[in-house]
Amino acid sequence: MSKQIDIGRVLANLPLFQQLSDGEIANLATGTREIRLEKGRILFQKGCALDGFYITVYGQIKLAFSSLQGHEKVVSIVGPGQSFGEAVMFMEKPCPVMAQALENSRLLYIAKQGIFAAIDHDSAFAHRLLAGLSMRLHSLIQDVENYSLRSSTQRVIGFLLQLAGMPTSGPVEFALPASKHVIASRLNLTPETLSRILHSLSESGLIAVKGRRIVALDVARLSRFDDSPPPPCAKGSRAVR
Amino acid sequence: MSKQIDIGRVLANLPLFQQLSDGEIANLATGTREIRLEKGRILFQKGCALDGFYITVYGQIKLAFSSLQGHEKVVSIVGPGQSFGEAVMFMEKPCPVMAQALENSRLLYIAKQGIFAAIDHDSAFAHRLLAGLSMRLHSLIQDVENYSLRSSTQRVIGFLLQLAGMPTSGPVEFALPASKHVIASRLNLTPETLSRILHSLSESGLIAVKGRRIVALDVARLSRFDDSPPPPCAKGSRAVR
DNA sequence: CGCCCGCTTGATCGTCATCAAGGGCGGTGG
DNA sequence: CCACCGCCCTTGATGACGATCAAGCGGGCG
């Protein structure tokens, strides 16, 4: 039962909590529970109230909502070191999404009382929280922008470029962070469409695909695709738009 | 030149600032500028940095981004009493959207220093800010949900129901908050499509439209449309999905 | 009175979802 | 070691929803 020690250590190393005093870390730790979740298990359903939030230690959690028709849309894939649920906690409203483990995972659940105490005590912490929420908001707006004024191909390219990082140029290899099914949903596509797009990109020599691994062969050209107005008529390019 | 008095009064009445002390209000007021904006004028462009945020006193501002192709997508329509730009301010990153006046408007621009001081001084204020940002995040997620798993008709209905408020039942009349062009963009539709949808809804006897005024005739049935799985086969209903 | 702008209406086209099979690969058991 | 099965992904054929292009309409304002 080395839980207590573990939790304090883990908390203290998170960017969000880096600069808190030992006392506050200890205080947070008392309100913190460890959660192990096996692949496929649901952490909470859409509509639940949360009076705390979660941090992923390892594993992978997907946040998604599902229509009454049973369709599901993945909003976010959260990995180690990332947190989720803060907004719901501060809002005191039912959670708009559900959370499910994509792999066996280990999380921390941090009760809001400790957070609130830390805010009262240390206004720099409040600043970090505000900045964190703001970043989240920002990326959500990016999503809205992607969904509303970019084609499916552009969304895929944008996603790949993001995974590739800002590379020096030259080919970059990386792995998709989840099954193609999940990725497709995250990008608002069907798996079929994603498959076709990846196929067509590799036909154009822009990328190479083997299973979950992808090589971005020509990052420069890829980026150009990403946001170029389709030239007046992209001649003969069934493949592209 | 009654600006100073005005500003203090206006600030003190905003929900966000209700509970601040007179001293803090005064402090905020010194960092606050009044801005008058005539219809059509652009307040800031996408990519600008902000070191403060805005509150609409009267008028109407649209937040939007535009693709390189010149297409424009309205993210939000902000009216009197509402604020915008906080997230950008806290994030210290370029603004992801542009802001333009839809009517002659009057705004307050509040410098971040006063806000930061208030946070340091009054942790309840920090809580309110956090809750405010969280609400914003929540509604953005709703938007994503709408865009990704609801048909255009469902989005329109959802929007109308929101305008109608939670009515007692029976017909409700209200006005669209902006031109149909802007509304359409907000809902991720072309004006043509919006027009057709409104037409088809009024043909079905669900609403009546005269210009910008709309009467929701059958709110109950409207709500049902809003989220019902299309019954196995909605017989003969070209009008509906 | 006439113009301009916001909206409507009609015809056509593209993109992407849907439906339906067909691979390929890993795991399991004979 | 091979055969079988399940799962994930791919590939193909079709269709629907909504965008685009192109006129018409009406009403407010100069």
Short mmCIF file of C-alpha atoms in Angstrom, two decimals, chain A residues 31-115:
data_model
loop_
_atom_site.label_atom_id
_atom_site.label_comp_id
_atom_site.label_asym_id
_atom_site.label_seq_id
_atom_site.Cartn_x
_atom_site.Cartn_y
_atom_site.Cartn_z
CA GLY A 31 -8.59 14.31 -1.69
CA THR A 32 -7.09 12.19 -4.43
CA ARG A 33 -8.04 8.65 -5.38
CA GLU A 34 -6.25 6.32 -7.68
CA ILE A 35 -8.34 4.65 -10.34
CA ARG A 36 -7.42 1.66 -12.45
CA LEU A 37 -9.51 1.11 -15.49
CA GLU A 38 -9.34 -1.78 -17.87
CA LYS A 39 -9.65 -1.38 -21.58
CA GLY A 40 -13.20 -0.72 -22.68
CA ARG A 41 -14.49 0.23 -19.24
CA ILE A 42 -16.57 3.35 -18.95
CA LEU A 43 -15.37 5.90 -16.41
CA PHE A 44 -18.46 8.06 -16.44
CA GLN A 45 -21.46 8.60 -18.62
CA LYS A 46 -22.69 11.72 -20.26
CA GLY A 47 -24.93 13.49 -17.77
CA CYS A 48 -22.99 12.65 -14.64
CA ALA A 49 -22.00 15.34 -12.19
CA LEU A 50 -18.34 15.49 -11.21
CA ASP A 51 -16.99 17.00 -8.08
CA GLY A 52 -13.43 16.62 -9.04
CA PHE A 53 -11.44 15.99 -12.17
CA TYR A 54 -9.14 13.35 -13.61
CA ILE A 55 -5.53 13.11 -14.59
CA THR A 56 -4.26 10.28 -16.74
CA VAL A 57 -1.14 8.66 -15.35
CA TYR A 58 -0.84 6.09 -18.09
CA GLY A 59 -3.16 4.60 -20.64
CA GLN A 60 -5.61 6.36 -22.84
CA ILE A 61 -9.10 7.68 -22.36
CA LYS A 62 -11.54 8.77 -25.00
CA LEU A 63 -14.13 11.46 -24.44
CA ALA A 64 -17.16 11.15 -26.67
CA PHE A 65 -20.85 11.75 -26.98
CA SER A 66 -23.32 9.54 -28.68
CA SER A 67 -26.51 10.40 -30.47
CA LEU A 68 -29.72 8.62 -29.67
CA GLN A 69 -29.27 6.77 -32.94
CA GLY A 70 -26.30 5.10 -31.30
CA HIS A 71 -23.73 6.94 -33.35
CA GLU A 72 -20.72 8.03 -31.43
CA LYS A 73 -18.43 10.98 -31.87
CA VAL A 74 -15.03 11.11 -30.21
CA VAL A 75 -14.27 14.59 -28.94
CA SER A 76 -10.89 14.02 -27.48
CA ILE A 77 -8.30 11.33 -26.87
CA VAL A 78 -6.45 11.96 -23.65
CA GLY A 79 -3.09 10.47 -22.85
CA PRO A 80 -0.61 10.37 -19.98
CA GLY A 81 -0.14 13.64 -18.12
CA GLN A 82 -3.31 15.15 -19.48
CA SER A 83 -6.31 16.05 -17.40
CA PHE A 84 -10.00 16.29 -18.11
CA GLY A 85 -13.22 17.20 -16.37
CA GLU A 86 -12.05 20.48 -14.83
CA ALA A 87 -14.62 22.49 -16.71
CA VAL A 88 -17.44 20.26 -15.57
CA MET A 89 -16.22 20.51 -12.02
CA PHE A 90 -16.18 24.31 -12.05
CA MET A 91 -19.50 24.53 -13.78
CA GLU A 92 -21.56 22.34 -11.52
CA LYS A 93 -23.53 21.01 -14.44
CA PRO A 94 -23.93 17.55 -15.88
CA CYS A 95 -21.04 16.36 -17.96
CA PRO A 96 -21.66 16.73 -21.70
CA VAL A 97 -19.58 13.71 -22.68
CA MET A 98 -18.78 10.19 -21.58
CA ALA A 99 -15.35 8.82 -20.83
CA GLN A 100 -14.12 5.37 -21.73
CA ALA A 101 -10.75 3.66 -21.49
CA LEU A 102 -9.15 2.78 -24.80
CA GLU A 103 -6.43 0.84 -23.01
CA ASN A 104 -5.83 -0.40 -19.50
CA SER A 105 -5.28 2.86 -17.71
CA ARG A 106 -4.45 4.41 -14.43
CA LEU A 107 -5.90 7.75 -13.40
CA LEU A 108 -5.97 10.09 -10.48
CA TYR A 109 -9.23 11.59 -9.36
CA ILE A 110 -8.72 14.89 -7.56
CA ALA A 111 -11.52 16.21 -5.41
CA LYS A 112 -12.44 19.81 -5.98
CA GLN A 113 -12.05 20.87 -2.40
CA GLY A 114 -8.28 20.63 -2.57
CA ILE A 115 -8.25 22.56 -5.82
#
